[in-house]
Coordinates of C-alpha atoms in Angstrom, one line a residue:
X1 CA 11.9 -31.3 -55.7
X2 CA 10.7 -30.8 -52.4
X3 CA 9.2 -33.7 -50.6
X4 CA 5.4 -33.6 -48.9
X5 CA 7.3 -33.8 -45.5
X6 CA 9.7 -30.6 -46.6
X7 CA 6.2 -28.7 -47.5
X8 CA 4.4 -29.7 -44.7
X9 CA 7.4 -28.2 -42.2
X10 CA 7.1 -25.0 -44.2
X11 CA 4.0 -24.3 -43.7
X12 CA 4.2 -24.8 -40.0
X13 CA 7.2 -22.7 -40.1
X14 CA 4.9 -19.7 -41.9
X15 CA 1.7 -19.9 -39.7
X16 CA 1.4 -16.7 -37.5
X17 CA 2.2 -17.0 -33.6
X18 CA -0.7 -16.6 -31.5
X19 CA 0.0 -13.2 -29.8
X20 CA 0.3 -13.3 -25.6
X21 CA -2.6 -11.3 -23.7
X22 CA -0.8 -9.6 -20.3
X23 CA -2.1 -8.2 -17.4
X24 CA -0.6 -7.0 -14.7
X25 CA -1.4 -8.8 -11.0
X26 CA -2.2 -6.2 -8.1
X27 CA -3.7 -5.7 -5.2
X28 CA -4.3 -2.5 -3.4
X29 CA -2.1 -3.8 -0.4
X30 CA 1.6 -3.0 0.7
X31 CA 2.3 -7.1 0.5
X32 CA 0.2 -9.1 -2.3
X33 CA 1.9 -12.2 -3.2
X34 CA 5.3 -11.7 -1.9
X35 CA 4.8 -11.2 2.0
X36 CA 8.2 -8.7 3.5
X37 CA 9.3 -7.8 0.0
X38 CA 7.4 -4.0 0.7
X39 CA 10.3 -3.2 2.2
X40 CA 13.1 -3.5 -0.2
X41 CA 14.9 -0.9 -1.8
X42 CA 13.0 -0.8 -5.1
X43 CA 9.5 -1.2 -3.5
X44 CA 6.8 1.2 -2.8
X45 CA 4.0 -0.9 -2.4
X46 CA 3.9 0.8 0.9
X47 CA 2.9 3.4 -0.5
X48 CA -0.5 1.3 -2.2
X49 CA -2.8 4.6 -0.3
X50 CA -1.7 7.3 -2.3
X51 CA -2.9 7.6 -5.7
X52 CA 0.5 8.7 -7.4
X53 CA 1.4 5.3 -6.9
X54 CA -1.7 4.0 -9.5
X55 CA -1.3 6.5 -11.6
X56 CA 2.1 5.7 -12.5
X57 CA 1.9 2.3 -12.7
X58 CA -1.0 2.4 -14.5
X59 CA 1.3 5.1 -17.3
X60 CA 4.0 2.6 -17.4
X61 CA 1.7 -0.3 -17.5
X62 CA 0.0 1.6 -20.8
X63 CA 3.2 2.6 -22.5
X64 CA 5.0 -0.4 -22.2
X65 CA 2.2 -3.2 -23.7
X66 CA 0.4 -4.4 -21.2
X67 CA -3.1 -5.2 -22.2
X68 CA -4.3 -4.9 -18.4
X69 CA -4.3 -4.0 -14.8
X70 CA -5.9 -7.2 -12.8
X71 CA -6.6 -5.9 -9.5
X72 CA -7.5 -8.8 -7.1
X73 CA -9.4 -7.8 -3.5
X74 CA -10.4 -9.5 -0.4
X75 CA -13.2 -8.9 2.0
X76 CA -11.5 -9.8 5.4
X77 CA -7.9 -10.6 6.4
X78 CA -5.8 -13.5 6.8
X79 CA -6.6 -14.5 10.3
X80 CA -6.4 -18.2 10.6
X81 CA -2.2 -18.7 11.6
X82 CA -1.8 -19.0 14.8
X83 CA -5.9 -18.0 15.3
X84 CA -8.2 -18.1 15.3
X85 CA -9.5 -14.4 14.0
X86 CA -5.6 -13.2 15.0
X87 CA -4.5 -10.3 12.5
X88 CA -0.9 -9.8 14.1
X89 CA 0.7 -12.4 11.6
X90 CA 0.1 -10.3 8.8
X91 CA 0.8 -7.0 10.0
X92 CA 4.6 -6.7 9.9
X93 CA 4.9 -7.8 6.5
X94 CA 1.4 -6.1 5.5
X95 CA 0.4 -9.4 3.7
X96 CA -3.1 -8.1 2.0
X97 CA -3.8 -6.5 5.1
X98 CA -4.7 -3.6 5.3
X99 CA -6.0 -3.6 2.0
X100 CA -8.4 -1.0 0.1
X101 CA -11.3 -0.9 -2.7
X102 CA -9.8 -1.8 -5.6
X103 CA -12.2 0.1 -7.6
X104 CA -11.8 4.1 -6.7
X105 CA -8.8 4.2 -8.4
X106 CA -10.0 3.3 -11.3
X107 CA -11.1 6.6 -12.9
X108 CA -7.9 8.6 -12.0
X109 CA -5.9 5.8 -13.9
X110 CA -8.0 5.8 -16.6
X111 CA -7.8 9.6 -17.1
X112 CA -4.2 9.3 -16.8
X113 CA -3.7 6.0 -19.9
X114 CA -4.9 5.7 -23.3
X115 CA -5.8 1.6 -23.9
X116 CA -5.3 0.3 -20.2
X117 CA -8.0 -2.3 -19.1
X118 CA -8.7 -2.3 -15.4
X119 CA -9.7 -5.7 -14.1
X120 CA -11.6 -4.9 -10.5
X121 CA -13.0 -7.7 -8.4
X122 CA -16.1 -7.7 -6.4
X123 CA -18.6 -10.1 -4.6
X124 CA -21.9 -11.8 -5.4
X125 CA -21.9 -12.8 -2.0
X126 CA -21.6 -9.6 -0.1
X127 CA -22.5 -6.9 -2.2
X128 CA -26.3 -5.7 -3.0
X129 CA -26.4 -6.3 -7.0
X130 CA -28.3 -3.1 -7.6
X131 CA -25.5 -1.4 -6.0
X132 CA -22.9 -3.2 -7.6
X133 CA -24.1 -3.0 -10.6
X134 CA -24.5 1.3 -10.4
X135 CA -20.6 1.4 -8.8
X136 CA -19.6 -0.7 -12.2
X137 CA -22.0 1.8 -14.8
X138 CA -20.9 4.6 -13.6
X139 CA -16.5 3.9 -13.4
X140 CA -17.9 2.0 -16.9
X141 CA -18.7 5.7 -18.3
X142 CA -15.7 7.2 -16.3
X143 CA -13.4 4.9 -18.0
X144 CA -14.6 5.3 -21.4
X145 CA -15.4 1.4 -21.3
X146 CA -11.8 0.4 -20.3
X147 CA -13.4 -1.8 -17.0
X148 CA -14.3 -5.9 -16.3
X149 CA -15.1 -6.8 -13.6
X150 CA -13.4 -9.5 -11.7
X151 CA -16.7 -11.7 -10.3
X152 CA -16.0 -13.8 -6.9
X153 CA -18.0 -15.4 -4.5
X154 CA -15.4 -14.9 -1.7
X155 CA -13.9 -17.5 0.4
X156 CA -13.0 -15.9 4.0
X157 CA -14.4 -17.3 7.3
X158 CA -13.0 -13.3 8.4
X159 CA -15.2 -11.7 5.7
X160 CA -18.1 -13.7 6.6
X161 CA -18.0 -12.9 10.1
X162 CA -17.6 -9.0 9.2
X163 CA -20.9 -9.2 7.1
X164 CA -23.4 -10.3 9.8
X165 CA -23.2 -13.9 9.4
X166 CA -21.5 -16.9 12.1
X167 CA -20.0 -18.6 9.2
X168 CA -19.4 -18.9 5.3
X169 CA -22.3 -19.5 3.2
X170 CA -21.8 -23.5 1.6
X171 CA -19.4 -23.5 -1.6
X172 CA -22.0 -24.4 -4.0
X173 CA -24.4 -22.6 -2.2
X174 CA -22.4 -19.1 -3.3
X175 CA -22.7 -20.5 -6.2
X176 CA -26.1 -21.0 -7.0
X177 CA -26.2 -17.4 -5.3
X178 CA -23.9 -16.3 -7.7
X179 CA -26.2 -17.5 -10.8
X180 CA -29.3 -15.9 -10.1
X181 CA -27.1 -12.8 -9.3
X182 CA -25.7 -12.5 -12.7
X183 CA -29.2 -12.4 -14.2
X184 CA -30.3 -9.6 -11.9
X185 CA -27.1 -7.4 -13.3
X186 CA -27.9 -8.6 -16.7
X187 CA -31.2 -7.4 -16.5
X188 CA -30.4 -3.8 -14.8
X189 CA -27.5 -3.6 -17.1
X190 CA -28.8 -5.1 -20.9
X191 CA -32.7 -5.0 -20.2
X192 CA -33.5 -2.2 -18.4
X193 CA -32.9 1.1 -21.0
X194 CA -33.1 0.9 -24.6
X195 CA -30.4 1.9 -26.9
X196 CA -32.3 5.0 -27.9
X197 CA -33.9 6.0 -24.2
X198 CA -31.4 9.1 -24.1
X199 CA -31.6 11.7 -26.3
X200 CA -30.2 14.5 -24.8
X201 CA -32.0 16.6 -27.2
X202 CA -31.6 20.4 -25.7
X203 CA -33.8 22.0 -28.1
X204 CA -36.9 19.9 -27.2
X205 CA -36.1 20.1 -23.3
X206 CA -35.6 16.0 -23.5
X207 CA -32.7 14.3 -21.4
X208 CA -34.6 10.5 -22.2
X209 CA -37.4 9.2 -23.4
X210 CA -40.3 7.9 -21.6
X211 CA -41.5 4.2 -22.7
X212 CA -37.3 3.5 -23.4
X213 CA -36.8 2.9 -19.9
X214 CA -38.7 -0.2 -18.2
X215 CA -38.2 -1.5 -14.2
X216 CA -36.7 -5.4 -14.6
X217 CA -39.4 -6.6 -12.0
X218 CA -36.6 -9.7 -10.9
X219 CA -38.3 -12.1 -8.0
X220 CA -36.0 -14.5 -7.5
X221 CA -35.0 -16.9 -4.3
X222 CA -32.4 -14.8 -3.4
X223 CA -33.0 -11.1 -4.5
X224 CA -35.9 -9.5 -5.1
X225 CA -34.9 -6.4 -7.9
X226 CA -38.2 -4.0 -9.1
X227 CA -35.7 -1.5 -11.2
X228 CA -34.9 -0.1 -13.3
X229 CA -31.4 0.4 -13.5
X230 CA -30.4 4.1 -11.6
X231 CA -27.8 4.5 -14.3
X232 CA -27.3 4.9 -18.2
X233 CA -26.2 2.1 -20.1
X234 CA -22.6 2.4 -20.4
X235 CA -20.2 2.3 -22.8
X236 CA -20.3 -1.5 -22.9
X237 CA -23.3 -1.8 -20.8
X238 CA -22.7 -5.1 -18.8
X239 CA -18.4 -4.7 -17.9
X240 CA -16.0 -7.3 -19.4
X241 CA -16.6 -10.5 -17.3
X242 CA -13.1 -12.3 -15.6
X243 CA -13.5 -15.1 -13.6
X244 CA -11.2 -17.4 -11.7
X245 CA -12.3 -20.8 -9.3
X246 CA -11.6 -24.5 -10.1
X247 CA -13.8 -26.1 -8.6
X248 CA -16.8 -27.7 -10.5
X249 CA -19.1 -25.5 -9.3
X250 CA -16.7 -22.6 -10.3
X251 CA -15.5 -24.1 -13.9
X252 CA -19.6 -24.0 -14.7
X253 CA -20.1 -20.7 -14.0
X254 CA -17.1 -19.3 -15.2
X255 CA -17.7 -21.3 -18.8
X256 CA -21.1 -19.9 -18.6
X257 CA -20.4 -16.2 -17.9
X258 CA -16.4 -15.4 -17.9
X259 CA -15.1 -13.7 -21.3
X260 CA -11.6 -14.2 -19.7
X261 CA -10.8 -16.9 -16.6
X262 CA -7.9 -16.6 -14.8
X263 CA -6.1 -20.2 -13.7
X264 CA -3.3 -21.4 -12.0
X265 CA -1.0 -24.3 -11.4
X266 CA 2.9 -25.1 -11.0
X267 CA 2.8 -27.1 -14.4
X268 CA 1.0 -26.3 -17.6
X269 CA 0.5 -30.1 -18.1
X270 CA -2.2 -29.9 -15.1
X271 CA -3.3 -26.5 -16.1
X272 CA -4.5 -28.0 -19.5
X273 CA -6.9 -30.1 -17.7
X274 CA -8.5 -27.6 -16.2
X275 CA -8.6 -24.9 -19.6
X276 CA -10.1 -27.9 -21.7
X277 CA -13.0 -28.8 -18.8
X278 CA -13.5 -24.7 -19.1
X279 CA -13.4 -25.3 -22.8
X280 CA -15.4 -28.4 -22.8
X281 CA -18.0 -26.5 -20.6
X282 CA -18.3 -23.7 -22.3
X283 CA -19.6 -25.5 -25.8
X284 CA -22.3 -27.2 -23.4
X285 CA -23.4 -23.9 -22.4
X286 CA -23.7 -23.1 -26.5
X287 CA -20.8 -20.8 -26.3
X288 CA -17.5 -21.0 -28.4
X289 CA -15.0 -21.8 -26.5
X290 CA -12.6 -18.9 -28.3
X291 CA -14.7 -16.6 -26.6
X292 CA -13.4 -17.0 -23.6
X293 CA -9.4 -15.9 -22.8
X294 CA -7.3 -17.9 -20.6
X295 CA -4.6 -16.6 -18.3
X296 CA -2.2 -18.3 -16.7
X297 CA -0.6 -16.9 -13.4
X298 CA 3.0 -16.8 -13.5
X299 CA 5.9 -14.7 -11.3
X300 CA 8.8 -14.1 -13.7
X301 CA 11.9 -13.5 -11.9
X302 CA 14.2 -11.2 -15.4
X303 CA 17.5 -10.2 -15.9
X304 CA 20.2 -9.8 -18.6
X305 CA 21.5 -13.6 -17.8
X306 CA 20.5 -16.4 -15.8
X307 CA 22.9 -16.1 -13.5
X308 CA 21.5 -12.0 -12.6
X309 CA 18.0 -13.2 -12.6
X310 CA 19.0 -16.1 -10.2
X311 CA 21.0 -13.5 -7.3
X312 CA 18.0 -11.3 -8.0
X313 CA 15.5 -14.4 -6.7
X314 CA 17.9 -15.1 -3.7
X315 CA 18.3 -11.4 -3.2
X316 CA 14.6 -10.8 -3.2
X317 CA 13.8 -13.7 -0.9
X318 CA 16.7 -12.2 1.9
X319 CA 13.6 -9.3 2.4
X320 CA 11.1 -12.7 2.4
X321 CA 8.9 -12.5 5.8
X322 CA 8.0 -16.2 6.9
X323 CA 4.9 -15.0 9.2
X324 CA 3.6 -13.1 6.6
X325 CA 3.9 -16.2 4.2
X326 CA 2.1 -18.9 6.7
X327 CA -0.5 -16.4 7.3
X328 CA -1.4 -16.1 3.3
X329 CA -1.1 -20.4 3.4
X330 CA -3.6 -20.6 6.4
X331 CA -6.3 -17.6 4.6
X332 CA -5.7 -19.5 1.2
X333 CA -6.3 -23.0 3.1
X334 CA -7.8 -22.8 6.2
X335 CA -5.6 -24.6 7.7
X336 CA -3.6 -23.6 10.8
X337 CA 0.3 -25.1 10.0
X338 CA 1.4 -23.3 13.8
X339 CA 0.8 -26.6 16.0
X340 CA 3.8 -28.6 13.6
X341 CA 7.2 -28.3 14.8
X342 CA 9.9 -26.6 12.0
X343 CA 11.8 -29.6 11.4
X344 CA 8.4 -32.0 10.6
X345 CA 7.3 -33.1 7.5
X346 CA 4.1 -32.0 6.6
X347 CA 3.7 -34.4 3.6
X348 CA 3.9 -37.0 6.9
X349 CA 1.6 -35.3 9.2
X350 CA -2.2 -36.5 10.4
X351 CA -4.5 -33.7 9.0
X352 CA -6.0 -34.8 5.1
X353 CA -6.2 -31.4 4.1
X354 CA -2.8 -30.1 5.1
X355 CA -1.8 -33.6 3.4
X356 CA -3.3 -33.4 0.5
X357 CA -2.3 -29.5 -0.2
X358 CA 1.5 -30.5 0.2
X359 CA 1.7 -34.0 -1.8
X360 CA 0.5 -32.0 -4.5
X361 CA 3.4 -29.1 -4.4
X362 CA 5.7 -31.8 -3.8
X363 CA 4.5 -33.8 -6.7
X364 CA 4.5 -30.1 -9.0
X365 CA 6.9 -28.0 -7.7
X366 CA 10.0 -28.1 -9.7
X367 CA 12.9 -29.0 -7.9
X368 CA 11.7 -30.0 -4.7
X369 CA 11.7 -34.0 -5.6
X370 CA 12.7 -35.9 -2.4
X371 CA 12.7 -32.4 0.3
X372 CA 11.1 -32.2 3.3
X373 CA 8.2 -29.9 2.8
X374 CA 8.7 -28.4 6.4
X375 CA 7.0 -24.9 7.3
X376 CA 10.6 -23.2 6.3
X377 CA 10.1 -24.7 2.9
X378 CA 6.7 -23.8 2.6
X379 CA 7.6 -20.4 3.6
X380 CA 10.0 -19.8 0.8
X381 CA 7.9 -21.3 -1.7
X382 CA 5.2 -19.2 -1.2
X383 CA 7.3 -16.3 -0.2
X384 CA 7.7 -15.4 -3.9
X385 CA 4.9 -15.2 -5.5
X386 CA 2.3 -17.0 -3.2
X387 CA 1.1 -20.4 -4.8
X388 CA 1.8 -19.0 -8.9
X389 CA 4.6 -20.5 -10.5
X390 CA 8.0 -19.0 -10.9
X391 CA 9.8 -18.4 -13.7
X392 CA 13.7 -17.2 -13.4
X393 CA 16.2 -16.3 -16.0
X394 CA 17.5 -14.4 -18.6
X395 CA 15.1 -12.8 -21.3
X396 CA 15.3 -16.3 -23.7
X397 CA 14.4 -18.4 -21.0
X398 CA 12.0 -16.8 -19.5
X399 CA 10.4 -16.6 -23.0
X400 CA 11.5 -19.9 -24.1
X401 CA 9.3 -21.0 -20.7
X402 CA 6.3 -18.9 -21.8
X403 CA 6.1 -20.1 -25.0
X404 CA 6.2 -23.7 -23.9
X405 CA 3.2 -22.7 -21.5
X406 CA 1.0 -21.1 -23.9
X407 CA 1.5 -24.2 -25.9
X408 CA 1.3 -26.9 -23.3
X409 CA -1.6 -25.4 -21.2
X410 CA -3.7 -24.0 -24.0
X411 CA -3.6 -20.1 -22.6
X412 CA -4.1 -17.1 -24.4
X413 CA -2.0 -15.1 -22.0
X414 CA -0.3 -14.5 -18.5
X415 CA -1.7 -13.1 -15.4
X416 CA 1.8 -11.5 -14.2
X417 CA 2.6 -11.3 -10.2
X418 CA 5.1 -8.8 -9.1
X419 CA 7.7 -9.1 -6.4
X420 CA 8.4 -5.7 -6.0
X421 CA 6.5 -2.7 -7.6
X422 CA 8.2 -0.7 -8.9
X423 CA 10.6 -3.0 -10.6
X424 CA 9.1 -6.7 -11.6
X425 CA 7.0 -4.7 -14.2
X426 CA 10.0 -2.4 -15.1
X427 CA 12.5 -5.4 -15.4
X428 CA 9.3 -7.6 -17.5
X429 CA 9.1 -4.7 -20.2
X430 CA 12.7 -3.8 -20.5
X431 CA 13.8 -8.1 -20.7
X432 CA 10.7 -10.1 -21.7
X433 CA 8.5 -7.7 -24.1
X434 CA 11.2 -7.0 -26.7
X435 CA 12.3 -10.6 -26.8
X436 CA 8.2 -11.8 -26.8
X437 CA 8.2 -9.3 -30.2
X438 CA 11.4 -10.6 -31.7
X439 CA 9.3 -13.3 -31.9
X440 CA 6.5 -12.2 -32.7
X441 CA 4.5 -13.2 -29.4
X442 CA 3.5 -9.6 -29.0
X443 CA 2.2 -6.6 -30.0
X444 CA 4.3 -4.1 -31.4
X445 CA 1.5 -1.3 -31.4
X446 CA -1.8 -1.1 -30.3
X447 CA -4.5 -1.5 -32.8
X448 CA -7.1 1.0 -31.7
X449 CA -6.7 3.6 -29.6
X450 CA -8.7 4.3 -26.6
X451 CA -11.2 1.2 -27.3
X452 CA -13.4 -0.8 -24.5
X453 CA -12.1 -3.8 -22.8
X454 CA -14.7 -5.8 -24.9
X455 CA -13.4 -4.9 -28.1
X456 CA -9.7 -5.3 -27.1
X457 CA -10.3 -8.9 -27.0
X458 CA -13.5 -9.7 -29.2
X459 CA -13.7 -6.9 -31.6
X460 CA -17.5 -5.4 -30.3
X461 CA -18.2 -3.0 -27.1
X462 CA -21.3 -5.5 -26.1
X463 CA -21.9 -8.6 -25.6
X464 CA -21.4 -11.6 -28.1
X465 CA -23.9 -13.1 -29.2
X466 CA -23.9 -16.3 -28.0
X467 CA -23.0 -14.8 -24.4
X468 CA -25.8 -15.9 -22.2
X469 CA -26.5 -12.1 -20.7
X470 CA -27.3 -11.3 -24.5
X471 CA -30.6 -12.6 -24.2
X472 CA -31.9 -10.0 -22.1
X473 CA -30.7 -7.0 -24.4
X474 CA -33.8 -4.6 -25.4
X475 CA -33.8 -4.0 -29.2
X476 CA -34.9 -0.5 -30.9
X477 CA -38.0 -1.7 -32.8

């Protein structure tokens, strides 16, 4: 007879795996996260300006799983190593610079793939949201409903500078920004034309209906909006909402408005902490918290064996550019690292910020217990991968790792970085994605065809319901 114990374990042993979300990390750049790597062999990230190079990364992308393409954007470059406002850091190793709109793409991809999100980030600080919210309608319609949008506030003394202004707008100050531009695009986008305004009725000469379409009228502290909205509704009316920022002002928002939040960290023990504050948040806000997706960013580093996927890391980081590298650290920071000689510690040195940055790799980072954290160490580190986590091994470990990180951190999926592209995406779905099904940790077919992001992840084109932009929809009555 079994004991209560024996039944208890068997039931554990039965109860479905939650299923990985995956997106694929880009940037319309020859050197994203892994500054120097655009030139070896398998890369063609060089190649990010021609749109052959989407197109089939989108197809493979499609064909091979992945529920997404995040494309992440800035708005100036990485100026502040060796600066200030000095670009020539960057340039030989083309570390997001030059970079182009992440969102034009968009429609050729789509028309090329069959279930393919495509994850686009754009500004509440520096773009108009009447215009941002016509550019997002109409690749919306183009797409077939296949678009979020990724919302920032930005974070670049260089982008500032480039928009008019002698400085960046205050951290929380974006924020608050940020809030009352959300209800501006909910309001073009879920208040502005009723379900039934378009008719499209040829017989009676009718394209839509007057009385269905209404201006918003927004007067707010920061934007003044009379609408209505110049396009459609369509076909998920407001995009599918990602989000990604830390901070407290940035957890708020995103449990507020994100449907999916991207986070990162070097151990899913610290991660946690920041998913259940997002989690926490979000009930406050009278939201469930399972209607928001968490992703993780990770850089997985695959091959047939450990030993493979550990050459491949060294191999990778021969092509590593260490300019390129500091640059991305002093963008990412603000903080200017070319003053300290190679050989000094920069746990040691007098500048908090710069202190505080590395005590916290050294404390997280593993393998690094009891190293000098000197610029050539902070070089490599960030070389592969930029500030994400790195994962390298054979198909099991990797997995094995995963697994432990979706269960640790509380994440419903991975926000994957490539090294080189093609080939990090290549190597994920010929290693990881069969191993990730073998136990059962992934899709083995997609569930509806050609479906909108929104009902990829929560089953309904439109907002849920207890989604804050929901209260400005327009009912047929």
């Amino acid at each position: 007879m079994a004991s209560s114990n024996d039944t208890s374990t068997a039931a554990e042993v039965q109860k479905p795996k939650k299923q990985f979300l995956l997106n694929a990390f880009v940037m319309a750049t020859p050197g994203h996260l892994s500054p120097g790597l655009w030139r070896h062999p398998r890369n063609r990230t060089d190649e990010y300006n021609k749109l052959k190079f989407w197109t089939s990364l989108a197809q493979l992308l499609d064909e091979g799983g992945f529920h997404a393409m995040f494309i992440a954007d800035t708005l100036g470059p990485y100026d502040v190593y060796k600066g200030p406002a000095n670009v020539d850091p960057v340039l030989a190793s083309g570390a997001q610079f030059p970079v182009n709109d992440p969102l034009y793409g968009v429609p050729a991809m789509a028309a090329a793939t069959k279930n393919l999100i495509f994850g686009v980030t754009a500004s509440t600080t520096y773009d108009a949201p009447y215009a941002l919210a016509r550019r997002f309608s109409t690749v919306d319609h183009l797409a077939e409903g296949r678009v979020a949008w990724n919302i920032v506030t930005s974070y670049l003394e260089s982008a500032a500078r480039n928009f008019g202004l002698e400085t960046q707008i205050e951290h929380d100050e974006r924020y608050r920004i940020a809030e009352e531009y959300m209800d501006v695009v909910y309001k073009l986008w879920e208040s502005s034309w009723r379900d039934d305004a378009v008719v499209r009725d040829r017989e009676k000469g009718q394209f839509a209906v007057a009385g269905r379409v209404r201006p918003i009228n927004h007067k707010g502290k920061y934007f003044q909006v009379p609408g209505p909205h110049i396009s459609e509704p369509s076909p998920q009316r407001t995009p599918f909402l990602f989000q990604a920022g830390t901070s407290k002002a940035g957890t708020e928002f995103g449990a507020k408005h994100a449907e999916a939040v991207f986070v990162g960290g070097q151990l899913p023990e610290l991660v946690r902490k920041s998913v259940d504050a997002l989690r926490s948040a979000a009930k406050q806000f009278g939201r469930d918290p399972s209607h928001i997706k968490v992703f993780a960013g990770v850089t997985v580093i695959v091959d047939e064996t450990d030993e493979k996927a550990q050459a491949k890391y060294k191999e990778y980081l021969s092509y590593a550019d260490r300019e390129g590298a500091l640059a991305l650290l002093g963008g990412w920071t603000g903080n200017d690292v070319s003053s300290f000689s190679d050989d000094e510690d920069l746990v040691l040195v007098d500048k908090p910020a710069i202190r505080s940055l590395i005590n916290r790799w050294s404390g997280t980072v593993p393998g690094t217990d009891g190293l000098k954290w000197t610029k050539a160490r902070i070089a490599e580190y960030l070389s592969i991968g930029g500030m994400m986590p790195t994962i390298t091994g054979s198909p099991k470990t990797v997995v094995d790792e995963l697994e432990r990180w979706a269960e640790v951190a509380d994440v419903d999926g991975f926000n994957l970085a490539h090294v080189v592209n093609p080939g990090s995406f290549e190597d994920f779905i010929e290693f990881v994605i069969p191993e990730l099904r073998k136990r059962g940790l992934f899709r083995t077919e997609v569930e509806r065809e050609g479906v909108t992001a929104r009902e990829v992840f929560f089953g309904q084109p439109h907002l849920l319901s207890d989604h804050p932009g929901s209260q400005y929809k327009w009912p047929i009555e």
